[in-house]
């Protein structure tokens, strides 16, 4: 044992991913707006969380980096994106 552990096991390799990265998001989009869009396209109730990283702005608003991560409750929902 060399003290190194894999980040995954053999069983995980056959599983499908349930988290996706969405790119080219408008910098003015907020997490609430993104969730509203996901709901409108028929994904309401299928995602567990939405992460939209944002940077602080010199103004009183913040902007995002143009991408988000969405984790779905079931990997079958990923195919609907």
GROMACS .gro file of C-alpha atoms in nm:
model
   81
    1UNK     CA    1   0.000   0.000   0.000
    2UNK     CA    2   0.155   0.323  -0.117
    3UNK     CA    3  -0.100   0.544   0.058
    4UNK     CA    4  -0.264   0.649  -0.270
    5UNK     CA    5  -0.633   0.595  -0.315
    6UNK     CA    6  -0.826   0.622  -0.640
    7UNK     CA    7  -1.083   0.899  -0.668
    8UNK     CA    8  -1.335   0.644  -0.799
    9UNK     CA    9  -1.395   0.273  -0.779
   10UNK     CA   10  -1.473   0.024  -1.052
   11UNK     CA   11  -1.849   0.040  -0.987
   12UNK     CA   12  -1.852   0.418  -1.040
   13UNK     CA   13  -1.703   0.390  -1.388
   14UNK     CA   14  -2.017   0.227  -1.526
   15UNK     CA   15  -2.251   0.486  -1.373
   16UNK     CA   16  -2.365   0.781  -1.581
   17UNK     CA   17  -2.292   1.133  -1.466
   18UNK     CA   18  -2.570   1.335  -1.309
   19UNK     CA   19  -2.391   1.671  -1.305
   20UNK     CA   20  -2.355   1.889  -1.613
   21UNK     CA   21  -2.176   2.212  -1.691
   22UNK     CA   22  -2.374   2.472  -1.880
   23UNK     CA   23  -2.162   2.722  -2.072
   24UNK     CA   24  -2.221   3.058  -2.242
   25UNK     CA   25  -2.461   3.190  -1.978
   26UNK     CA   26  -2.532   3.562  -1.988
   27UNK     CA   27  -2.323   3.745  -1.729
   28UNK     CA   28  -2.640   3.906  -1.594
   29UNK     CA   29  -2.810   3.574  -1.524
   30UNK     CA   30  -2.871   3.497  -1.157
   31UNK     CA   31  -2.913   3.151  -1.002
   32UNK     CA   32  -3.285   3.221  -0.964
   33UNK     CA   33  -3.313   3.314  -1.333
   34UNK     CA   34  -3.125   2.998  -1.434
   35UNK     CA   35  -3.354   2.779  -1.224
   36UNK     CA   36  -3.654   2.952  -1.379
   37UNK     CA   37  -3.519   2.869  -1.727
   38UNK     CA   38  -3.459   2.506  -1.628
   39UNK     CA   39  -3.815   2.486  -1.496
   40UNK     CA   40  -3.957   2.641  -1.814
   41UNK     CA   41  -3.785   2.384  -2.038
   42UNK     CA   42  -3.944   2.100  -1.842
   43UNK     CA   43  -3.676   2.021  -1.583
   44UNK     CA   44  -3.874   2.137  -1.279
   45UNK     CA   45  -3.809   1.909  -0.981
   46UNK     CA   46  -3.536   1.710  -1.156
   47UNK     CA   47  -3.229   1.893  -1.025
   48UNK     CA   48  -3.082   1.880  -0.676
   49UNK     CA   49  -2.878   2.200  -0.690
   50UNK     CA   50  -2.753   2.473  -0.921
   51UNK     CA   51  -2.414   2.638  -0.878
   52UNK     CA   52  -2.354   2.960  -1.070
   53UNK     CA   53  -2.020   3.106  -0.958
   54UNK     CA   54  -2.023   3.485  -0.938
   55UNK     CA   55  -1.762   3.752  -0.901
   56UNK     CA   56  -1.803   4.070  -0.706
   57UNK     CA   57  -1.837   4.380  -0.917
   58UNK     CA   58  -1.733   4.734  -0.836
   59UNK     CA   59  -2.098   4.821  -0.877
   60UNK     CA   60  -2.358   4.694  -0.636
   61UNK     CA   61  -2.431   4.399  -0.862
   62UNK     CA   62  -2.241   4.079  -0.921
   63UNK     CA   63  -2.181   3.901  -1.247
   64UNK     CA   64  -2.124   3.535  -1.311
   65UNK     CA   65  -1.837   3.370  -1.499
   66UNK     CA   66  -2.059   3.249  -1.784
   67UNK     CA   67  -2.098   2.889  -1.671
   68UNK     CA   68  -2.295   2.688  -1.416
   69UNK     CA   69  -2.308   2.337  -1.276
   70UNK     CA   70  -2.641   2.160  -1.239
   71UNK     CA   71  -2.668   1.836  -1.045
   72UNK     CA   72  -2.969   1.627  -1.133
   73UNK     CA   73  -3.141   1.381  -0.903
   74UNK     CA   74  -3.130   1.111  -1.171
   75UNK     CA   75  -2.872   1.062  -1.445
   76UNK     CA   76  -3.150   1.001  -1.697
   77UNK     CA   77  -3.236   1.371  -1.675
   78UNK     CA   78  -2.894   1.459  -1.818
   79UNK     CA   79  -3.003   1.320  -2.154
   80UNK     CA   80  -3.286   1.579  -2.162
   81UNK     CA   81  -3.049   1.874  -2.141
   0.00000   0.00000   0.00000
